[in-house]
Coordinates of C-alpha atoms (C1' of nucleotides) in Angstrom, one line a residue:
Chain A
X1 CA 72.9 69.0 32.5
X2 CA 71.3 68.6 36.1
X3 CA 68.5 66.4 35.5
X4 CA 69.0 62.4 36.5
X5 CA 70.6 61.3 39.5
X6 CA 74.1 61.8 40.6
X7 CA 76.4 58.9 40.2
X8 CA 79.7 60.9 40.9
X9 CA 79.0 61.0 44.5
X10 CA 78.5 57.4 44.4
X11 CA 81.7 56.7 42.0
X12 CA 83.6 58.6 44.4
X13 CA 82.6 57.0 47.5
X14 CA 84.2 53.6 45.9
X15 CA 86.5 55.3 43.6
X16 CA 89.0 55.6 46.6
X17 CA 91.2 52.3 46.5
X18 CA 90.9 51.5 50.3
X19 CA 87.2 52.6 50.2
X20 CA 86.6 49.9 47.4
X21 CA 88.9 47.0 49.4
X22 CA 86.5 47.4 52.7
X23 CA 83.6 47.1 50.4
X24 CA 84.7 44.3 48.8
X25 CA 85.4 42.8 52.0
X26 CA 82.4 43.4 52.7
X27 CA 80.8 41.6 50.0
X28 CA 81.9 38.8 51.7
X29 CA 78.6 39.2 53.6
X30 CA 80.4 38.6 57.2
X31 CA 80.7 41.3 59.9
X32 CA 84.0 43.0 60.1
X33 CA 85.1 45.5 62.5
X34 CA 87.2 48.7 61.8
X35 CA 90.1 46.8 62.6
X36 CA 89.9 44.1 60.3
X37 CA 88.8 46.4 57.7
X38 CA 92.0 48.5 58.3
X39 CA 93.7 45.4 58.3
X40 CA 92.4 44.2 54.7
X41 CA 92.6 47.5 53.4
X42 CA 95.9 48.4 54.4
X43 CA 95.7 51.2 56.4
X44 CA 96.0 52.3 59.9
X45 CA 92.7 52.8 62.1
X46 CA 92.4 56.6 61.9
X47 CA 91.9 56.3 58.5
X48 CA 89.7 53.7 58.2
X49 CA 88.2 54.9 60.9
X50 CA 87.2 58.1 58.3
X51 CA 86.7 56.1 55.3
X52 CA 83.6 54.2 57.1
X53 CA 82.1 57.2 58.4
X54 CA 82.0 58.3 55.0
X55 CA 80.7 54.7 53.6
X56 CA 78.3 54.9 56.3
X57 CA 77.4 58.8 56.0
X58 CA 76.7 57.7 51.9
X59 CA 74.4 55.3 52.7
X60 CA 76.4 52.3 51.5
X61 CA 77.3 50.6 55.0
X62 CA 75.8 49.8 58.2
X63 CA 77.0 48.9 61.9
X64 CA 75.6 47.7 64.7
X65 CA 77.5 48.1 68.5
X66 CA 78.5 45.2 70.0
X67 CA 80.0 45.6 73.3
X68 CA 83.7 47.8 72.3
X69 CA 83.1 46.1 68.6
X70 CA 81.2 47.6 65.6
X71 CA 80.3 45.5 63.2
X72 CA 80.4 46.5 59.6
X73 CA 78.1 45.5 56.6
X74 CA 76.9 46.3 53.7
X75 CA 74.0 48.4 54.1
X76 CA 71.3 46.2 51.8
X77 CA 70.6 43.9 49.5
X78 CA 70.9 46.5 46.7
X79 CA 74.7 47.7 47.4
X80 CA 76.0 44.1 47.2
X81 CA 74.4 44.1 43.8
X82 CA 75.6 47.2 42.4
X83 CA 79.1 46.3 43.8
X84 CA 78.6 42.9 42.0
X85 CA 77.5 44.6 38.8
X86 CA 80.8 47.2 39.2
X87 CA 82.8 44.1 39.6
X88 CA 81.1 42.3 36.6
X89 CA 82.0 45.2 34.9
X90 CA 85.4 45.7 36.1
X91 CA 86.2 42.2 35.8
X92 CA 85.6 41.6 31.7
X93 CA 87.4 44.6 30.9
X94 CA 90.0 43.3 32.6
X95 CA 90.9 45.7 35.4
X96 CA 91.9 42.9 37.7
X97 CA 94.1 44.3 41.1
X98 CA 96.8 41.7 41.1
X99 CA 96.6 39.4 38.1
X100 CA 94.1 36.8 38.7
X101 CA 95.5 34.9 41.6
X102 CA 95.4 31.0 43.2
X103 CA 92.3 31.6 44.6
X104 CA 90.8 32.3 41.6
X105 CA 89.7 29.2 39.7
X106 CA 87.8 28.5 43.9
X107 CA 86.0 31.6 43.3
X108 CA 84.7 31.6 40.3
X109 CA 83.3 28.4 41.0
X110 CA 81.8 29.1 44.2
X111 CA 81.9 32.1 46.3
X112 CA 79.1 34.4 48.3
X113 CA 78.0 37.5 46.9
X114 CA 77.1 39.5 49.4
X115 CA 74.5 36.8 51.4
X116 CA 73.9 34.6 48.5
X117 CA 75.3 31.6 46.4
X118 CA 77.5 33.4 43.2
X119 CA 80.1 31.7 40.3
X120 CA 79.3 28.7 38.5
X121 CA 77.3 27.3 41.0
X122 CA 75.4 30.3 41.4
X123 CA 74.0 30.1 37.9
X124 CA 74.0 26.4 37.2
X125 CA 71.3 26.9 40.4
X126 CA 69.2 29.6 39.1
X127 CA 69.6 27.8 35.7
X128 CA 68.0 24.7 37.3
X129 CA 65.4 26.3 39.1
X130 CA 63.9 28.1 35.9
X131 CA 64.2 24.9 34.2
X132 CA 62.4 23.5 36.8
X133 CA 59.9 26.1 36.9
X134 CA 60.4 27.1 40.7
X135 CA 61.1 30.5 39.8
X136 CA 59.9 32.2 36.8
X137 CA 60.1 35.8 35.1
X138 CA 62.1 37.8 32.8
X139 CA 64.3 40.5 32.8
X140 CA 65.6 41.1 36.7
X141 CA 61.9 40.9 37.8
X142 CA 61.6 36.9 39.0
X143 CA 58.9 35.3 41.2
X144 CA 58.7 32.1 42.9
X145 CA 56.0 29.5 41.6
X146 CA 53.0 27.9 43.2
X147 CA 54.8 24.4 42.6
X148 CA 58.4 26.5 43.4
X149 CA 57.0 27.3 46.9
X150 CA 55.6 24.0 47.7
X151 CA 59.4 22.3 46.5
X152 CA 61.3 25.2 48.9
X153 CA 59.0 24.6 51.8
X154 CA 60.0 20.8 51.3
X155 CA 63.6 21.1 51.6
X156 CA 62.9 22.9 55.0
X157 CA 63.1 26.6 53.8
X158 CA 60.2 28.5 56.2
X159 CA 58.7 30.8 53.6
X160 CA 56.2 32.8 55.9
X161 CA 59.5 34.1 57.3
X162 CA 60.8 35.5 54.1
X163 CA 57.9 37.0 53.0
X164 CA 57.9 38.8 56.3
X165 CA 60.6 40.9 55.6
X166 CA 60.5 43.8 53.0
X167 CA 63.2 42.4 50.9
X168 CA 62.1 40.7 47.8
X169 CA 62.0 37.1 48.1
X170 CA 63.6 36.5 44.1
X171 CA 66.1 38.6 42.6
X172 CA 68.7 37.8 39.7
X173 CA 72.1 39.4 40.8
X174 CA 74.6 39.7 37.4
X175 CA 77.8 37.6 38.1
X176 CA 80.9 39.3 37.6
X177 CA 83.0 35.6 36.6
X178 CA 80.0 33.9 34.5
X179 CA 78.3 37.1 33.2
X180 CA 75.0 35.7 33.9
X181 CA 72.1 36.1 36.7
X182 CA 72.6 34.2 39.3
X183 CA 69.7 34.3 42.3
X184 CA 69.4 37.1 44.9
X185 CA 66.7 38.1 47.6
X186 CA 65.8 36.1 50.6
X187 CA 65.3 33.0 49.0
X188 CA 68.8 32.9 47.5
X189 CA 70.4 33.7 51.1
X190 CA 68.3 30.9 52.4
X191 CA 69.4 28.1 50.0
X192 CA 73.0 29.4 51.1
X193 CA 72.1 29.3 54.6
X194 CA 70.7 25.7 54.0
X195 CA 73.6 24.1 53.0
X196 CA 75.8 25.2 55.1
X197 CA 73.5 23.8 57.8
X198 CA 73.1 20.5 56.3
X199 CA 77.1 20.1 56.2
X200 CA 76.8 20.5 52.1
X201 CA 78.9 23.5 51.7
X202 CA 81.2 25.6 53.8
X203 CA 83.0 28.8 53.7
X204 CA 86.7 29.2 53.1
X205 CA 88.2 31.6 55.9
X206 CA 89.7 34.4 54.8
X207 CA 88.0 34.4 51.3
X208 CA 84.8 34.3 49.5
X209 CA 85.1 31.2 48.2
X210 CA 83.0 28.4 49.1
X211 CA 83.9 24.8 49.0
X212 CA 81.2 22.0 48.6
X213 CA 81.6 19.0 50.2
X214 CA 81.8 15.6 48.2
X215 CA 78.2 14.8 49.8
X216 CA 77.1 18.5 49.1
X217 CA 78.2 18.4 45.7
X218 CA 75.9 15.0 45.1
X219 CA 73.0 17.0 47.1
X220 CA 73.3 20.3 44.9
X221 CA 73.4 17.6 41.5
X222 CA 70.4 16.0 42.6
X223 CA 68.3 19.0 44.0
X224 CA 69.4 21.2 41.1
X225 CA 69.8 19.4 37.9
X226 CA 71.3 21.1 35.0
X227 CA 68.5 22.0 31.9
X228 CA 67.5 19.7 29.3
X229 CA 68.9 21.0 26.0
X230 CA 66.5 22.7 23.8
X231 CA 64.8 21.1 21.4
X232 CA 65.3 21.4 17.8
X233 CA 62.6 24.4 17.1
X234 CA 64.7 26.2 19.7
X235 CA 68.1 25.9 18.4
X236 CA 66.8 28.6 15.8
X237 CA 67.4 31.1 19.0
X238 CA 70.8 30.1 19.7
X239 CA 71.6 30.9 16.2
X240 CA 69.7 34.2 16.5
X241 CA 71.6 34.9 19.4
X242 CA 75.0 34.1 19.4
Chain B
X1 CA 92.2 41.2 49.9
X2 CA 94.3 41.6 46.4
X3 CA 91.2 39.2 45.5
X4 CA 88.7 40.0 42.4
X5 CA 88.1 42.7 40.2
X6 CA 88.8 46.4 40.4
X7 CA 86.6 48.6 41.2
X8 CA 88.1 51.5 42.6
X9 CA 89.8 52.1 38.9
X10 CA 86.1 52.6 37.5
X11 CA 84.9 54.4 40.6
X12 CA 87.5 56.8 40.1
X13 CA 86.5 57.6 36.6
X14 CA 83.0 58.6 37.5
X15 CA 83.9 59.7 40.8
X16 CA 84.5 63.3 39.3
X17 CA 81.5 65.5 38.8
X18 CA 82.7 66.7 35.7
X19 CA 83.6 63.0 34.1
X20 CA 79.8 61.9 35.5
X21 CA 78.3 65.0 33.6
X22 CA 79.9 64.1 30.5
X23 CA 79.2 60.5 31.1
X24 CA 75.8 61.4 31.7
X25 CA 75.3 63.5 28.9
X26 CA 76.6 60.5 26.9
X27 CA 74.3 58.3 28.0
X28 CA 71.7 60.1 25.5
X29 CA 73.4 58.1 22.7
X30 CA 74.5 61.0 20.6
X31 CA 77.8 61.6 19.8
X32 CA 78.9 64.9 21.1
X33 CA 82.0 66.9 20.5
X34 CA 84.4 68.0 22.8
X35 CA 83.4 71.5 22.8
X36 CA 80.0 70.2 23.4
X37 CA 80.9 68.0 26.6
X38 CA 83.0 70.8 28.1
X39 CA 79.8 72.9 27.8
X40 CA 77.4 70.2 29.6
X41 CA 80.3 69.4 32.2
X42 CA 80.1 73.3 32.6
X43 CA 84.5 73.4 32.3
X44 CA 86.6 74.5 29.8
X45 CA 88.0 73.1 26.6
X46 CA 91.4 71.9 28.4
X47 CA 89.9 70.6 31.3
X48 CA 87.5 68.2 29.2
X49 CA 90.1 67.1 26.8
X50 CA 92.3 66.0 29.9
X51 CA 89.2 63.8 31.6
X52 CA 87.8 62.6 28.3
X53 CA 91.5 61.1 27.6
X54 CA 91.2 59.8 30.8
X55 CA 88.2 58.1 30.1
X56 CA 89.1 57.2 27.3
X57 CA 92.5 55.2 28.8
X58 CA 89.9 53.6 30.9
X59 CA 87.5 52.2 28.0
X60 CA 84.5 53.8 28.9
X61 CA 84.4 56.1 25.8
X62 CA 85.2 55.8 22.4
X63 CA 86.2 58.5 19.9
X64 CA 85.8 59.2 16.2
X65 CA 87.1 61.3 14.0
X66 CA 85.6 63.4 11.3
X67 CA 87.1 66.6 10.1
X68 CA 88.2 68.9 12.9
X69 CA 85.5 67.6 15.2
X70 CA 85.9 65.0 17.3
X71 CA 82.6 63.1 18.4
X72 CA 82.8 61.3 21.7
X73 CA 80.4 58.3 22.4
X74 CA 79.8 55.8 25.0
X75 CA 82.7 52.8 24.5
X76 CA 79.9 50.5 24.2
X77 CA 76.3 49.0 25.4
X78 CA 78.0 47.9 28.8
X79 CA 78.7 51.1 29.6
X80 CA 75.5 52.4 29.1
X81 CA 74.4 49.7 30.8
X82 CA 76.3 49.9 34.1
X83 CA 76.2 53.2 33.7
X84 CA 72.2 53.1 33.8
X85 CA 72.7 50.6 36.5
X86 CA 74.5 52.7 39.0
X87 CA 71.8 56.2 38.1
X88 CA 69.4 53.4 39.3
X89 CA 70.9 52.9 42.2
X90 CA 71.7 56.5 42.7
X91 CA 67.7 57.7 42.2
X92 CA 66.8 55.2 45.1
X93 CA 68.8 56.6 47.1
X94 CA 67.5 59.6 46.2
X95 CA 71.1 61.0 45.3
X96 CA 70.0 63.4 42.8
X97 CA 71.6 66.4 41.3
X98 CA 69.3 69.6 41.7
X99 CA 65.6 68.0 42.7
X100 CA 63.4 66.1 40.6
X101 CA 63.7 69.2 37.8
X102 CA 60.4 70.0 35.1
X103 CA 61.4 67.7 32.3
X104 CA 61.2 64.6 35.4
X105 CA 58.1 63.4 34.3
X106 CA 59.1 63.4 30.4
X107 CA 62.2 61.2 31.3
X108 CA 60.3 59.3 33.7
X109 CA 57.7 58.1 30.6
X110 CA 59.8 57.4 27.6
X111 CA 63.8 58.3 27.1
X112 CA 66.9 57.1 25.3
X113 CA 69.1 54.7 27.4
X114 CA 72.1 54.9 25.3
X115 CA 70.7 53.4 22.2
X116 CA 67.5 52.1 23.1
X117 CA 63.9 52.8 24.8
X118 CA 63.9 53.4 28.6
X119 CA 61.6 54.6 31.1
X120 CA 57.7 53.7 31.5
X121 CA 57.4 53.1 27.6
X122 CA 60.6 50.7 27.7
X123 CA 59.7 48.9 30.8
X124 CA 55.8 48.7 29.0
X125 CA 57.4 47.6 25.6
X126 CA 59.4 45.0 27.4
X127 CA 56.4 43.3 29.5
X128 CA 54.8 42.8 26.3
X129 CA 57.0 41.1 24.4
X130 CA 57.8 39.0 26.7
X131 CA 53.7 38.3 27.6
X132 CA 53.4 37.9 23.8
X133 CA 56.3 35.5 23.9
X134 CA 58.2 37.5 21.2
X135 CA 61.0 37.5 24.1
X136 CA 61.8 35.1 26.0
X137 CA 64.1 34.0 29.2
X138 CA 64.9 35.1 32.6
X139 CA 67.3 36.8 34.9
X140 CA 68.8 39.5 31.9
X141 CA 69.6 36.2 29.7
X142 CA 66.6 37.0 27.1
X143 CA 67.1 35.7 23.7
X144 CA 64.2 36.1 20.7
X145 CA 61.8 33.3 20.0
X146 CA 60.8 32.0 16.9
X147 CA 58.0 33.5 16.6
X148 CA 58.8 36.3 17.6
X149 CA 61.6 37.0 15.0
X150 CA 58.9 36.7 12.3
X151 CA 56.9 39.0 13.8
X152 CA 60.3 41.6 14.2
X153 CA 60.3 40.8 10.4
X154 CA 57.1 41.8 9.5
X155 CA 57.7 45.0 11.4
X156 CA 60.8 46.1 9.0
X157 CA 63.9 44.7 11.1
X158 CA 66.3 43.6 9.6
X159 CA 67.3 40.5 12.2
X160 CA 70.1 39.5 9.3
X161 CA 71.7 42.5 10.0
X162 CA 71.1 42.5 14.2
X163 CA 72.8 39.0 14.2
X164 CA 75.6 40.1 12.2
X165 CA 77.7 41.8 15.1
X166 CA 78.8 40.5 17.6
X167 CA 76.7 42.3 20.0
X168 CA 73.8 40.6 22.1
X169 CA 70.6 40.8 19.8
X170 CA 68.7 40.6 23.3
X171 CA 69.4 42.2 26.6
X172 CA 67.7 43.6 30.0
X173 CA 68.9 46.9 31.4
X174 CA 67.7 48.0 34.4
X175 CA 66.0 51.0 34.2
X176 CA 66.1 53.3 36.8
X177 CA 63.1 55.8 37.3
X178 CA 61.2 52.2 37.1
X179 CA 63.5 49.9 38.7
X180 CA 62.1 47.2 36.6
X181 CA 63.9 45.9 33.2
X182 CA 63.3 46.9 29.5
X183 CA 65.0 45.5 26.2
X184 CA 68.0 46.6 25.5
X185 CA 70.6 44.8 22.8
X186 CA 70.7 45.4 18.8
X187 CA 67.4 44.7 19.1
X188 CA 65.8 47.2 21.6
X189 CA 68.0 49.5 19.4
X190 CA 66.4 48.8 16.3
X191 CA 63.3 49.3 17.6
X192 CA 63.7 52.7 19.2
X193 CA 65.0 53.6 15.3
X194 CA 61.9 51.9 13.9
X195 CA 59.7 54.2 16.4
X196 CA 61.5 57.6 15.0
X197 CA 61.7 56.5 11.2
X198 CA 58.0 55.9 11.0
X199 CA 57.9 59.2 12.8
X200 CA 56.1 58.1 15.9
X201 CA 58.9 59.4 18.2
X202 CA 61.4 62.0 18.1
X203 CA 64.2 63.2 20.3
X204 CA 64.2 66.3 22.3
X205 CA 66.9 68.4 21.1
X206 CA 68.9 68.9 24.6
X207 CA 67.3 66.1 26.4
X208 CA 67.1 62.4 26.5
X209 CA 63.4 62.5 26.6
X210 CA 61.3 61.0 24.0
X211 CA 58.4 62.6 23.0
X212 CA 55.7 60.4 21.1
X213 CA 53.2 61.8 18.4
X214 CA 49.6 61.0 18.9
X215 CA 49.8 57.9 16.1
X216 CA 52.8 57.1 17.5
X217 CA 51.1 56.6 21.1
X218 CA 48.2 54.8 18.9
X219 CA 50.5 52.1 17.1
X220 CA 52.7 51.6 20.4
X221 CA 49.6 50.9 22.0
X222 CA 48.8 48.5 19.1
X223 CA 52.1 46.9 18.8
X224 CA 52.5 46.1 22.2
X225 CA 49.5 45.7 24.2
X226 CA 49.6 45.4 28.2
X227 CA 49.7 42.2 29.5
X228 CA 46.9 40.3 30.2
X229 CA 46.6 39.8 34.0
X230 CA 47.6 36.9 35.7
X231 CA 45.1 34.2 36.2
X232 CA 43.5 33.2 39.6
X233 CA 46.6 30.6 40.2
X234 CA 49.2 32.8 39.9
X235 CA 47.8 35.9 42.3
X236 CA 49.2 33.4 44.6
X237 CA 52.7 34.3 43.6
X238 CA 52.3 38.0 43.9
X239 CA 51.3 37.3 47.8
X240 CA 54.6 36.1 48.1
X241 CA 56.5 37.9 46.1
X242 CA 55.3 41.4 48.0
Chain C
dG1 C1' 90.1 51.1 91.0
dA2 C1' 94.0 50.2 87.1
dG3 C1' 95.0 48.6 82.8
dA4 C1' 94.0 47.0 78.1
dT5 C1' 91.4 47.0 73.9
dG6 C1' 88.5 49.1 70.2
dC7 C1' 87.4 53.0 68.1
dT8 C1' 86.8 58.2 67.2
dT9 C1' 88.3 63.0 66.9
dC10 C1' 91.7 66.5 66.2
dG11 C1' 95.4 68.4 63.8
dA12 C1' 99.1 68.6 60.7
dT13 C1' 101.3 67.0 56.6
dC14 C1' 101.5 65.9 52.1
dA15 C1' 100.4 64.3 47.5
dC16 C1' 97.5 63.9 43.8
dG17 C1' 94.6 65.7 40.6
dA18 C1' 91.3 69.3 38.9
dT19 C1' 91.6 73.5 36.9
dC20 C1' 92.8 77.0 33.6
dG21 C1' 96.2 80.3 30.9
dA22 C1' 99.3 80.0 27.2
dA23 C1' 101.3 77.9 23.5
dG24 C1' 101.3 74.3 20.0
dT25 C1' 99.0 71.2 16.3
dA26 C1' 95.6 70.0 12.9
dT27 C1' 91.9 70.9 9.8
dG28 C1' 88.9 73.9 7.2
dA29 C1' 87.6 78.5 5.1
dA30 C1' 88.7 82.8 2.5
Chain D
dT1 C1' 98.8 82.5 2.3
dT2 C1' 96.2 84.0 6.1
dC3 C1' 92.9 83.5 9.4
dA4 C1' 89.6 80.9 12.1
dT5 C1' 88.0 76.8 14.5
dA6 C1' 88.7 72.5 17.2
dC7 C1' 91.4 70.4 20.0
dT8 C1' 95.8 68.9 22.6
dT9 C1' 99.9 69.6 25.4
dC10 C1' 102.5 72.1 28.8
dG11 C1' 103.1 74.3 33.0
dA12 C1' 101.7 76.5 37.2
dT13 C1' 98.3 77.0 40.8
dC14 C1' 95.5 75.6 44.1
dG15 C1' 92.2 72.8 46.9
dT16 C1' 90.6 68.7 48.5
dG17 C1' 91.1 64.7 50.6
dA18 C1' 94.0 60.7 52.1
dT19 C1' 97.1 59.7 55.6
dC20 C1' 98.9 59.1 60.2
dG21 C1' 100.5 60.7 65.1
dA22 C1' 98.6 62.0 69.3
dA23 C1' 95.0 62.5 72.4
dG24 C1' 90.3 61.4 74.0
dC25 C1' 86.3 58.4 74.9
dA26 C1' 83.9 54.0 75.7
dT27 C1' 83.9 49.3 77.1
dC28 C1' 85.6 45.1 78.9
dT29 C1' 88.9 42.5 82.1
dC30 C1' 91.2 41.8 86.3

DNA sequence: GAGATGCTTCGATCACGATCGAAGTATGAA
DNA sequence: TTCATACTTCGATCGTGATCGAAGCATCTC
């Protein structure tokens, strides 16, 4: 009866439709101001105004003064997953808001979630880098390798700086179009940050999507090369599985 | 903005206290009866028939018929498991419903996720299977070895029958008094019924804690062993994973 | 200083939905 | 048949919360 935590107050906080567009928005992993939450939820100020106290008041956003702006996130690492997992959810029974759209096919093949790669790409990735034995671990628990750190510190990622921070370096985030872990945690927002700096991949405006460059889509083959297929003795598993 | 899945839709549904209770109460894997749900959800019988259609419309519960009862269950393992996902979320927080209660520690050591074992026992089951390489795979893609599916053999499963339906023979769920992953699938469910037909574990009556007799604690203890520790290279990775 | 922009607070309206009493339907028991 | 139990449907009430207009506060520009 009263035991467990309570996950009304959190189903009510994005059960409200304009609550759950600003936090979707804001899964986008940019900034946004009241405004241009308002703006995307379709509402007037005042209300939004409300809604984000209450986002805010819940735990589930931040914001940070800038000058007459405030800037809106999420509040952590953990609500982008949880939205991501809602939306995995959401998405295979089939409550879509607005039939899957144009934009669609764009994101499901790449898009951020949150601060990190998502969509195909997103788990071809973390695919690769098991294969390759940079990360390893089961179940949502994942760790980078010896060998892994080396190969990340080699591409340019500075690893003493992600370690610095409390956040957990590897995390597998469920993807709401592939239905399969993609990577989280400071590493996966610095492989995103990476190629956007190297020119490989940029974000799409208004949207989550993320569109690779021609060069950046040779790069990302090259640096993340998809699994051998199992040999023989494993098939068994497949069968076992599927 | 009319981008993606819907999330408000399932927000809604467990927005309401009453709907979470009942959802909550679920989550314990038995079938309950309306009367029964109205009770937990602390409402009358009208009220609860009016939500439970509703969640039923939405596809998080299922109902069967049987006389003049009629037995209300979960819809299926993803909503146990997204419902398990968002109490985790919840308990960090530390968005609980009336204090850490007296049966806490009970659920905290071994409970029913829906269908299968959770808590420290589930999170302890899972490591070593997977150290034992019974279970393989990362992020929550585990699928059974080879080896490992003689061994479930041996123990009285019946994998024939696992592979049968459709459902995932493997799975992680994130648990959420540990915030790590244990097995859940057909075959963490055939497991927790393995446990309670050899009488090593039984179900407390109003709770979804587990209780385990002394043999059973014996032959869990047996059956799945902690995992050895890591050798000297791979402290390294624990540096920076923490 | 005056004006503009970004946002919050107040207050009033209004609609939706949670709630329950009462009546209706289905199944089982006597 | 009659009564009891399990549940649904209908209808009315009522409260909460979403919404926006108007006013207030803060910050930047000129």
């Amino acid at each position: 009866m009263k035991e467990g935590p309570d996950i009304a107050l959190i189903g009510s906080l994005i059960g409200d439709p304009a609550r759950a567009n600003m936090l979707t928005a804001l899964t986008g992993g940019k900034a946004l101001t009241a405004t241009e939450l308002a703006g995307t939820a379709g509402i007037t100020l005042q209300t939004a105004s409300s809604h984000l106290s209450k986002l805010e008041a819940g735990g589930l956003i931040a914001q940070r003064k800038q000058g007459r702006h405030r800037y809106f996130t999420l509040a952590d690492d953990d609500v982008g997953l949880m939205i991501e997992g809602l939306m995995g959810f959401a998405a295979y029974r089939g409550f879509t808001r607005h039939r899957t759209g144009p934009k669609d096919p764009a994101l499901r093949k790449a898009r951020v979630c949150y601060n990190h790669l998502a969509g195909d790409y997103g788990v071809r990735m973390l695919d690769s880098l098991i294969a390759e034995e940079v990360v390893s671990g089961a179940g949502d628990t994942l760790h980078l390798t010896a060998s892994g750190a080396d190969k990340m510190t080699a591409l340019g990622i500075d690893l003493a700086a992600l370690t610095r921070s409390r956040r957990p370096v590897c995390r597998a985030c469920l993807d709401w179009s592939e239905r399969r872990s993609h990577l989280a945690g400071s590493l996966g927002q610095a492989l995103l940050t990476l190629f956007v700096d190297k020119g490989w991949a940029r974000r799409e405006p208004d949207s989550r999507a993320i569109r690779f460059t021609s060069t950046g889509e040779k790069e990302f083959a090259k640096l993340f090369p998809p699994p051998a297929p199992p040999p023989v003795a494993l098939r068994h598993e497949h069968a076992i599985h599927a």
